[in-house]
Amino acid sequence: MKKLQSDEAQTKTNSLVYEKLKSVDTKDMNVNDLWNTFKTTVTLTDSMKEACGTKKQGGPTRKLTAWWNEEIKEVIQTKKKLFKKQQIQTQNLFADDQALFSPDKDTLQEHINQLNRQGEAHGMRINIKKTEAITISRNETTTAFNIEGNALLNATEFKYLGSIFTKDGRIDREIEVRCQKANSISYQLAPLLKHESIPIATKAKLINSIFLTTLTYQCQTWPLTQGLKNKLVSCEMRCLRKAVNKRRRDKIRN
């Protein structure tokens, strides 16, 4: 068993890593591919184990690397903390709209205070008039939040990244808005959908690429009830009838 600080162990480790790198074709790799290859193929940890050996500890089968000690562990943890802190600060430098979530009031208020302090450290201030708070609960509850003593407006709903959040946690309002936007798209496409010279296949592509993507935006997160499903189907059928120039009351044989 050798210490990593010894010249012999470092030389052997470098030699093992170099030999493994020689067998990898890195000509057409980008930075991410190179890093992934280094982690999976070169396996720096295995090279260190091979160069330094292992020592038994805590039982006949449990082994620890000779170079892993409390000093190295502390340095790595410190670097991780600094990296996370720098990452948060860098993200805030390019921040536009942000949403903070928390299951309890005190934690969310602390997040707001931290965001405010980081913004001030870089010469930025949070616009109180444009900042809103919402308490999502099935019960009628309102929670007060503030920034430096200035109370934030309690909203009943707000839009973030194209989705609407309501204080009762339901998606009825979101489905309603989705249907309204999809109907608007349908009316705009009506001259094309009703045109007899345009093939059905072309109309289907228009519907799939424009209408349905608007109607089902972020639908993967929707907890749908049967009533909400019926609303979506009704909205879709309204658009499809335009494509075939039919009305709801028309009778069509099978």
PDB file of C-alpha atoms in Angstrom:
ATOM      1  CA  MET A   1       0.000   0.000   0.000  1.00  0.00           C
ATOM      2  CA  LYS A   2       1.444   3.368  -1.081  1.00  0.00           C
ATOM      3  CA  LYS A   3       0.461   6.939  -0.286  1.00  0.00           C
ATOM      4  CA  LEU A   4      -0.784   9.073  -3.164  1.00  0.00           C
ATOM      5  CA  GLN A   5       1.683  11.812  -2.145  1.00  0.00           C
ATOM      6  CA  SER A   6       4.640   9.587  -3.008  1.00  0.00           C
ATOM      7  CA  ASP A   7       6.363  10.105  -6.342  1.00  0.00           C
ATOM      8  CA  GLU A   8       6.106   6.423  -7.162  1.00  0.00           C
ATOM      9  CA  ALA A   9       2.311   6.344  -6.723  1.00  0.00           C
ATOM     10  CA  GLN A  10       1.772   9.531  -8.722  1.00  0.00           C
ATOM     11  CA  THR A  11       3.984   8.302 -11.554  1.00  0.00           C
ATOM     12  CA  LYS A  12       2.152   4.990 -11.715  1.00  0.00           C
ATOM     13  CA  THR A  13      -1.259   6.709 -11.621  1.00  0.00           C
ATOM     14  CA  ASN A  14      -0.314   9.057 -14.458  1.00  0.00           C
ATOM     15  CA  SER A  15       1.012   6.132 -16.473  1.00  0.00           C
ATOM     16  CA  LEU A  16      -2.192   4.118 -16.028  1.00  0.00           C
ATOM     17  CA  VAL A  17      -4.395   7.056 -17.015  1.00  0.00           C
ATOM     18  CA  TYR A  18      -2.230   7.766 -20.064  1.00  0.00           C
ATOM     19  CA  GLU A  19      -2.371   4.152 -21.223  1.00  0.00           C
ATOM     20  CA  LYS A  20      -6.165   4.107 -20.969  1.00  0.00           C
ATOM     21  CA  LEU A  21      -6.474   7.404 -22.833  1.00  0.00           C
ATOM     22  CA  LYS A  22      -4.352   6.079 -25.703  1.00  0.00           C
ATOM     23  CA  SER A  23      -7.010   3.490 -26.522  1.00  0.00           C
ATOM     24  CA  VAL A  24      -9.781   6.107 -26.835  1.00  0.00           C
ATOM     25  CA  ASP A  25     -10.452   7.913 -30.114  1.00  0.00           C
ATOM     26  CA  THR A  26     -11.170  11.518 -29.081  1.00  0.00           C
ATOM     27  CA  LYS A  27     -10.862  13.110 -32.505  1.00  0.00           C
ATOM     28  CA  ASP A  28     -14.540  13.979 -33.072  1.00  0.00           C
ATOM     29  CA  MET A  29     -15.596  14.377 -29.418  1.00  0.00           C
ATOM     30  CA  ASN A  30     -16.868  17.579 -27.866  1.00  0.00           C
ATOM     31  CA  VAL A  31     -16.165  18.655 -24.298  1.00  0.00           C
ATOM     32  CA  ASN A  32     -19.104  16.754 -22.791  1.00  0.00           C
ATOM     33  CA  ASP A  33     -18.215  13.561 -24.647  1.00  0.00           C
ATOM     34  CA  LEU A  34     -14.605  13.857 -23.523  1.00  0.00           C
ATOM     35  CA  TRP A  35     -15.638  14.279 -19.902  1.00  0.00           C
ATOM     36  CA  ASN A  36     -18.079  11.355 -20.024  1.00  0.00           C
ATOM     37  CA  THR A  37     -15.423   9.192 -21.659  1.00  0.00           C
ATOM     38  CA  PHE A  38     -12.909  10.184 -19.020  1.00  0.00           C
ATOM     39  CA  LYS A  39     -15.340   9.268 -16.239  1.00  0.00           C
ATOM     40  CA  THR A  40     -16.449   5.925 -17.691  1.00  0.00           C
ATOM     41  CA  THR A  41     -13.408   4.663 -19.609  1.00  0.00           C
ATOM     42  CA  VAL A  42     -10.405   6.120 -17.844  1.00  0.00           C
ATOM     43  CA  THR A  43     -11.877   5.696 -14.333  1.00  0.00           C
ATOM     44  CA  LEU A  44      -9.427   7.808 -12.372  1.00  0.00           C
ATOM     45  CA  THR A  45     -10.554   6.217  -9.105  1.00  0.00           C
ATOM     46  CA  ASP A  46      -9.717   2.720 -10.328  1.00  0.00           C
ATOM     47  CA  SER A  47      -6.323   3.921 -11.521  1.00  0.00           C
ATOM     48  CA  MET A  48      -5.585   5.341  -8.069  1.00  0.00           C
ATOM     49  CA  LYS A  49      -6.697   2.116  -6.423  1.00  0.00           C
ATOM     50  CA  GLU A  50      -4.434   0.128  -8.714  1.00  0.00           C
ATOM     51  CA  ALA A  51      -1.485   2.426  -8.077  1.00  0.00           C
ATOM     52  CA  CYS A  52      -1.921   2.851  -4.318  1.00  0.00           C
ATOM     53  CA  GLY A  53      -3.671  -0.323  -3.304  1.00  0.00           C
ATOM     54  CA  THR A  54      -6.357  -0.668  -0.642  1.00  0.00           C
ATOM     55  CA  LYS A  55      -6.434  -1.317   3.053  1.00  0.00           C
ATOM     56  CA  LYS A  56      -8.837  -3.387   5.103  1.00  0.00           C
ATOM     57  CA  GLN A  57     -11.050  -1.598   7.575  1.00  0.00           C
ATOM     58  CA  GLY A  58     -14.205  -2.458   9.487  1.00  0.00           C
ATOM     59  CA  GLY A  59     -14.354  -6.102   8.485  1.00  0.00           C
ATOM     60  CA  PRO A  60     -12.885  -8.755   6.206  1.00  0.00           C
ATOM     61  CA  THR A  61     -14.728  -7.602   3.058  1.00  0.00           C
ATOM     62  CA  ARG A  62     -14.806  -3.822   3.440  1.00  0.00           C
ATOM     63  CA  LYS A  63     -11.851  -2.001   1.863  1.00  0.00           C
ATOM     64  CA  LEU A  64     -10.974   1.670   1.613  1.00  0.00           C
ATOM     65  CA  THR A  65      -8.610   3.343  -0.803  1.00  0.00           C
ATOM     66  CA  ALA A  66      -5.347   4.384   0.739  1.00  0.00           C
ATOM     67  CA  TRP A  67      -5.504   7.918  -0.660  1.00  0.00           C
ATOM     68  CA  TRP A  68      -9.030   8.723   0.608  1.00  0.00           C
ATOM     69  CA  ASN A  69      -8.784  10.414   3.991  1.00  0.00           C
ATOM     70  CA  GLU A  70     -10.594  13.067   6.003  1.00  0.00           C
ATOM     71  CA  GLU A  71      -8.430  15.871   4.616  1.00  0.00           C
ATOM     72  CA  ILE A  72      -9.291  15.053   1.005  1.00  0.00           C
ATOM     73  CA  LYS A  73     -12.943  14.544   1.924  1.00  0.00           C
ATOM     74  CA  GLU A  74     -13.125  17.979   3.568  1.00  0.00           C
ATOM     75  CA  VAL A  75     -11.491  19.679   0.578  1.00  0.00           C
ATOM     76  CA  ILE A  76     -13.929  18.057  -1.860  1.00  0.00           C
ATOM     77  CA  GLN A  77     -16.949  19.034   0.240  1.00  0.00           C
ATOM     78  CA  THR A  78     -15.696  22.622   0.431  1.00  0.00           C
ATOM     79  CA  LYS A  79     -15.273  22.749  -3.338  1.00  0.00           C
ATOM     80  CA  LYS A  80     -18.792  21.413  -3.845  1.00  0.00           C
ATOM     81  CA  LYS A  81     -20.270  24.084  -1.571  1.00  0.00           C
ATOM     82  CA  LEU A  82     -18.345  26.854  -3.320  1.00  0.00           C
ATOM     83  CA  PHE A  83     -19.392  25.531  -6.726  1.00  0.00           C
ATOM     84  CA  LYS A  84     -23.082  25.454  -5.757  1.00  0.00           C
ATOM     85  CA  LYS A  85     -22.866  28.962  -4.312  1.00  0.00           C
ATOM     86  CA  GLN A  86     -21.147  30.286  -7.438  1.00  0.00           C
ATOM     87  CA  GLN A  87     -23.686  28.497  -9.637  1.00  0.00           C
ATOM     88  CA  ILE A  88     -26.621  30.133  -7.828  1.00  0.00           C
ATOM     89  CA  GLN A  89     -25.017  33.568  -8.052  1.00  0.00           C
ATOM     90  CA  THR A  90     -24.260  33.116 -11.759  1.00  0.00           C
ATOM     91  CA  GLN A  91     -27.842  32.065 -12.461  1.00  0.00           C
ATOM     92  CA  ASN A  92     -29.156  35.129 -10.648  1.00  0.00           C
ATOM     93  CA  LEU A  93     -26.996  37.402 -12.807  1.00  0.00           C
ATOM     94  CA  PHE A  94     -29.056  36.323 -15.817  1.00  0.00           C
ATOM     95  CA  ALA A  95     -32.362  36.014 -13.965  1.00  0.00           C
ATOM     96  CA  ASP A  96     -35.541  37.380 -15.458  1.00  0.00           C
ATOM     97  CA  ASP A  97     -38.693  35.750 -14.099  1.00  0.00           C
ATOM     98  CA  GLN A  98     -38.193  33.394 -11.181  1.00  0.00           C
ATOM     99  CA  ALA A  99     -40.553  31.228  -9.162  1.00  0.00           C
ATOM    100  CA  LEU A 100     -39.786  30.028  -5.640  1.00  0.00           C
ATOM    101  CA  PHE A 101     -41.617  27.033  -4.177  1.00  0.00           C
ATOM    102  CA  SER A 102     -41.634  25.646  -0.662  1.00  0.00           C
ATOM    103  CA  PRO A 103     -43.940  23.420   1.409  1.00  0.00           C
ATOM    104  CA  ASP A 104     -43.888  25.792   4.406  1.00  0.00           C
ATOM    105  CA  LYS A 105     -44.015  29.537   4.977  1.00  0.00           C
ATOM    106  CA  ASP A 106     -40.775  30.050   6.906  1.00  0.00           C
ATOM    107  CA  THR A 107     -38.611  28.263   4.347  1.00  0.00           C
ATOM    108  CA  LEU A 108     -40.117  30.216   1.468  1.00  0.00           C
ATOM    109  CA  GLN A 109     -39.627  33.519   3.285  1.00  0.00           C
ATOM    110  CA  GLU A 110     -35.975  32.604   3.845  1.00  0.00           C
ATOM    111  CA  HIS A 111     -35.591  31.800   0.129  1.00  0.00           C
ATOM    112  CA  ILE A 112     -37.059  35.199  -0.719  1.00  0.00           C
ATOM    113  CA  ASN A 113     -34.630  36.907   1.652  1.00  0.00           C
ATOM    114  CA  GLN A 114     -31.661  35.022   0.177  1.00  0.00           C
ATOM    115  CA  LEU A 115     -32.678  35.917  -3.365  1.00  0.00           C
ATOM    116  CA  ASN A 116     -33.046  39.553  -2.367  1.00  0.00           C
ATOM    117  CA  ARG A 117     -29.615  39.619  -0.701  1.00  0.00           C
ATOM    118  CA  GLN A 118     -27.921  38.000  -3.688  1.00  0.00           C
ATOM    119  CA  GLY A 119     -29.597  40.431  -6.042  1.00  0.00           C
ATOM    120  CA  GLU A 120     -28.471  43.431  -4.004  1.00  0.00           C
ATOM    121  CA  ALA A 121     -24.924  42.052  -3.924  1.00  0.00           C
ATOM    122  CA  HIS A 122     -24.890  42.322  -7.731  1.00  0.00           C
ATOM    123  CA  GLY A 123     -26.667  45.669  -7.932  1.00  0.00           C
ATOM    124  CA  MET A 124     -30.141  44.276  -8.654  1.00  0.00           C
ATOM    125  CA  ARG A 125     -33.401  44.871  -6.827  1.00  0.00           C
ATOM    126  CA  ILE A 126     -36.625  42.873  -6.847  1.00  0.00           C
ATOM    127  CA  ASN A 127     -39.596  44.792  -8.235  1.00  0.00           C
ATOM    128  CA  ILE A 128     -42.148  44.651  -5.408  1.00  0.00           C
ATOM    129  CA  LYS A 129     -45.044  45.669  -7.674  1.00  0.00           C
ATOM    130  CA  LYS A 130     -44.393  42.781 -10.064  1.00  0.00           C
ATOM    131  CA  THR A 131     -43.802  40.174  -7.360  1.00  0.00           C
ATOM    132  CA  GLU A 132     -46.743  38.071  -6.220  1.00  0.00           C
ATOM    133  CA  ALA A 133     -47.255  35.317  -3.675  1.00  0.00           C
ATOM    134  CA  ILE A 134     -49.784  32.524  -3.791  1.00  0.00           C
ATOM    135  CA  THR A 135     -50.706  29.843  -1.260  1.00  0.00           C
ATOM    136  CA  ILE A 136     -51.807  26.656  -3.002  1.00  0.00           C
ATOM    137  CA  SER A 137     -54.204  24.768  -0.756  1.00  0.00           C
ATOM    138  CA  ARG A 138     -57.623  23.146  -0.884  1.00  0.00           C
ATOM    139  CA  ASN A 139     -58.542  25.252   2.143  1.00  0.00           C
ATOM    140  CA  GLU A 140     -59.136  28.995   2.021  1.00  0.00           C
ATOM    141  CA  THR A 141     -55.824  30.193   3.429  1.00  0.00           C
ATOM    142  CA  THR A 142     -53.701  33.259   2.782  1.00  0.00           C
ATOM    143  CA  THR A 143     -50.062  33.571   3.812  1.00  0.00           C
ATOM    144  CA  ALA A 144     -48.260  36.896   4.087  1.00  0.00           C
ATOM    145  CA  PHE A 145     -44.782  37.332   2.615  1.00  0.00           C
ATOM    146  CA  ASN A 146     -42.593  40.403   2.454  1.00  0.00           C
ATOM    147  CA  ILE A 147     -39.366  41.807   1.062  1.00  0.00           C
ATOM    148  CA  GLU A 148     -37.601  44.081   3.539  1.00  0.00           C
ATOM    149  CA  GLY A 149     -40.914  44.750   5.276  1.00  0.00           C
ATOM    150  CA  ASN A 150     -42.837  45.446   2.053  1.00  0.00           C
ATOM    151  CA  ALA A 151     -45.803  43.073   1.831  1.00  0.00           C
ATOM    152  CA  LEU A 152     -46.206  41.072  -1.378  1.00  0.00           C
ATOM    153  CA  LEU A 153     -49.504  40.897  -3.219  1.00  0.00           C
ATOM    154  CA  ASN A 154     -51.461  37.684  -2.587  1.00  0.00           C
ATOM    155  CA  ALA A 155     -52.727  36.434  -5.939  1.00  0.00           C
ATOM    156  CA  THR A 156     -55.477  33.925  -6.635  1.00  0.00           C
ATOM    157  CA  GLU A 157     -53.718  32.756  -9.810  1.00  0.00           C
ATOM    158  CA  PHE A 158     -50.599  33.520 -11.792  1.00  0.00           C
ATOM    159  CA  LYS A 159     -48.994  32.413 -15.027  1.00  0.00           C
ATOM    160  CA  TYR A 160     -45.495  30.966 -15.138  1.00  0.00           C
ATOM    161  CA  LEU A 161     -43.829  29.513 -18.243  1.00  0.00           C
ATOM    162  CA  GLY A 162     -47.151  29.407 -20.052  1.00  0.00           C
ATOM    163  CA  SER A 163     -49.037  27.523 -17.329  1.00  0.00           C
ATOM    164  CA  ILE A 164     -51.600  28.929 -14.911  1.00  0.00           C
ATOM    165  CA  PHE A 165     -51.394  28.109 -11.210  1.00  0.00           C
ATOM    166  CA  THR A 166     -54.472  28.667  -9.046  1.00  0.00           C
ATOM    167  CA  LYS A 167     -54.661  28.816  -5.265  1.00  0.00           C
ATOM    168  CA  ASP A 168     -56.904  25.737  -5.048  1.00  0.00           C
ATOM    169  CA  GLY A 169     -54.347  23.615  -6.931  1.00  0.00           C
ATOM    170  CA  ARG A 170     -56.811  22.556  -9.637  1.00  0.00           C
ATOM    171  CA  ILE A 171     -56.234  22.719 -13.390  1.00  0.00           C
ATOM    172  CA  ASP A 172     -59.742  23.707 -14.487  1.00  0.00           C
ATOM    173  CA  ARG A 173     -58.574  27.242 -15.220  1.00  0.00           C
ATOM    174  CA  GLU A 174     -55.561  25.933 -17.157  1.00  0.00           C
ATOM    175  CA  ILE A 175     -57.779  23.701 -19.333  1.00  0.00           C
ATOM    176  CA  GLU A 176     -60.150  26.603 -19.942  1.00  0.00           C
ATOM    177  CA  VAL A 177     -57.309  28.837 -21.140  1.00  0.00           C
ATOM    178  CA  ARG A 178     -55.835  26.042 -23.283  1.00  0.00           C
ATOM    179  CA  CYS A 179     -59.186  25.552 -25.016  1.00  0.00           C
ATOM    180  CA  GLN A 180     -59.566  29.301 -25.578  1.00  0.00           C
ATOM    181  CA  LYS A 181     -56.134  29.542 -27.187  1.00  0.00           C
ATOM    182  CA  ALA A 182     -56.740  26.436 -29.292  1.00  0.00           C
ATOM    183  CA  ASN A 183     -60.091  27.819 -30.484  1.00  0.00           C
ATOM    184  CA  SER A 184     -58.343  31.045 -31.440  1.00  0.00           C
ATOM    185  CA  ILE A 185     -55.852  29.042 -33.509  1.00  0.00           C
ATOM    186  CA  SER A 186     -58.729  27.124 -35.069  1.00  0.00           C
ATOM    187  CA  TYR A 187     -60.450  30.335 -36.169  1.00  0.00           C
ATOM    188  CA  GLN A 188     -57.219  31.617 -37.687  1.00  0.00           C
ATOM    189  CA  LEU A 189     -56.758  28.360 -39.595  1.00  0.00           C
ATOM    190  CA  ALA A 190     -60.408  28.229 -40.683  1.00  0.00           C
ATOM    191  CA  PRO A 191     -59.805  29.632 -44.218  1.00  0.00           C
ATOM    192  CA  LEU A 192     -57.246  26.891 -44.831  1.00  0.00           C
ATOM    193  CA  LEU A 193     -59.161  24.113 -43.097  1.00  0.00           C
ATOM    194  CA  LYS A 194     -62.343  24.860 -45.040  1.00  0.00           C
ATOM    195  CA  HIS A 195     -60.589  25.253 -48.393  1.00  0.00           C
ATOM    196  CA  GLU A 196     -61.701  22.414 -50.660  1.00  0.00           C
ATOM    197  CA  SER A 197     -58.513  22.437 -52.755  1.00  0.00           C
ATOM    198  CA  ILE A 198     -56.252  21.634 -49.798  1.00  0.00           C
ATOM    199  CA  PRO A 199     -55.847  17.872 -49.229  1.00  0.00           C
ATOM    200  CA  ILE A 200     -56.960  16.316 -45.965  1.00  0.00           C
ATOM    201  CA  ALA A 201     -53.391  15.159 -45.293  1.00  0.00           C
ATOM    202  CA  THR A 202     -52.162  18.753 -45.409  1.00  0.00           C
ATOM    203  CA  LYS A 203     -54.958  19.890 -43.108  1.00  0.00           C
ATOM    204  CA  ALA A 204     -54.066  17.106 -40.685  1.00  0.00           C
ATOM    205  CA  LYS A 205     -50.470  18.322 -40.568  1.00  0.00           C
ATOM    206  CA  LEU A 206     -51.651  21.850 -39.786  1.00  0.00           C
ATOM    207  CA  ILE A 207     -53.882  20.582 -36.995  1.00  0.00           C
ATOM    208  CA  ASN A 208     -51.217  18.334 -35.484  1.00  0.00           C
ATOM    209  CA  SER A 209     -48.403  20.877 -35.651  1.00  0.00           C
ATOM    210  CA  ILE A 210     -50.265  24.038 -34.597  1.00  0.00           C
ATOM    211  CA  PHE A 211     -53.657  23.319 -33.071  1.00  0.00           C
ATOM    212  CA  LEU A 212     -52.925  20.215 -30.985  1.00  0.00           C
ATOM    213  CA  THR A 213     -49.605  21.512 -29.674  1.00  0.00           C
ATOM    214  CA  THR A 214     -51.402  24.599 -28.379  1.00  0.00           C
ATOM    215  CA  LEU A 215     -54.253  22.596 -26.878  1.00  0.00           C
ATOM    216  CA  THR A 216     -52.058  20.023 -25.116  1.00  0.00           C
ATOM    217  CA  TYR A 217     -49.162  22.230 -23.995  1.00  0.00           C
ATOM    218  CA  GLN A 218     -47.622  20.637 -20.860  1.00  0.00           C
ATOM    219  CA  CYS A 219     -50.429  18.074 -20.741  1.00  0.00           C
ATOM    220  CA  GLN A 220     -48.037  15.510 -19.212  1.00  0.00           C
ATOM    221  CA  THR A 221     -48.621  17.106 -15.797  1.00  0.00           C
ATOM    222  CA  TRP A 222     -52.420  17.329 -15.985  1.00  0.00           C
ATOM    223  CA  PRO A 223     -54.448  15.238 -13.497  1.00  0.00           C
ATOM    224  CA  LEU A 224     -57.471  15.003 -15.787  1.00  0.00           C
ATOM    225  CA  THR A 225     -61.008  14.193 -14.722  1.00  0.00           C
ATOM    226  CA  GLN A 226     -63.611  12.873 -17.138  1.00  0.00           C
ATOM    227  CA  GLY A 227     -65.223  16.301 -17.345  1.00  0.00           C
ATOM    228  CA  LEU A 228     -61.940  17.947 -18.343  1.00  0.00           C
ATOM    229  CA  LYS A 229     -61.275  15.221 -20.914  1.00  0.00           C
ATOM    230  CA  ASN A 230     -64.678  15.913 -22.459  1.00  0.00           C
ATOM    231  CA  LYS A 231     -63.823  19.607 -22.781  1.00  0.00           C
ATOM    232  CA  LEU A 232     -60.580  18.811 -24.586  1.00  0.00           C
ATOM    233  CA  VAL A 233     -62.257  16.322 -26.919  1.00  0.00           C
ATOM    234  CA  SER A 234     -65.045  18.795 -27.681  1.00  0.00           C
ATOM    235  CA  CYS A 235     -62.488  21.464 -28.559  1.00  0.00           C
ATOM    236  CA  GLU A 236     -60.612  19.058 -30.824  1.00  0.00           C
ATOM    237  CA  MET A 237     -63.765  17.850 -32.603  1.00  0.00           C
ATOM    238  CA  ARG A 238     -64.781  21.447 -33.292  1.00  0.00           C
ATOM    239  CA  CYS A 239     -61.538  21.932 -35.199  1.00  0.00           C
ATOM    240  CA  LEU A 240     -61.795  18.602 -37.029  1.00  0.00           C
ATOM    241  CA  ARG A 241     -65.299  19.413 -38.269  1.00  0.00           C
ATOM    242  CA  LYS A 242     -63.919  22.519 -39.943  1.00  0.00           C
ATOM    243  CA  ALA A 243     -61.362  20.403 -41.777  1.00  0.00           C
ATOM    244  CA  VAL A 244     -64.104  18.283 -43.375  1.00  0.00           C
ATOM    245  CA  ASN A 245     -66.616  21.145 -43.765  1.00  0.00           C
ATOM    246  CA  LYS A 246     -69.194  19.545 -41.498  1.00  0.00           C
ATOM    247  CA  ARG A 247     -71.384  20.908 -38.751  1.00  0.00           C
ATOM    248  CA  ARG A 248     -72.338  19.280 -35.504  1.00  0.00           C
ATOM    249  CA  ARG A 249     -75.912  18.656 -36.643  1.00  0.00           C
ATOM    250  CA  ASP A 250     -74.929  17.029 -39.923  1.00  0.00           C
ATOM    251  CA  LYS A 251     -75.734  13.340 -40.197  1.00  0.00           C
ATOM    252  CA  ILE A 252     -73.083  11.163 -41.816  1.00  0.00           C
ATOM    253  CA  ARG A 253     -73.555   7.516 -42.720  1.00  0.00           C
ATOM    254  CA  ASN A 254     -70.974   5.005 -41.568  1.00  0.00           C
TER     255      ASN A 254
END
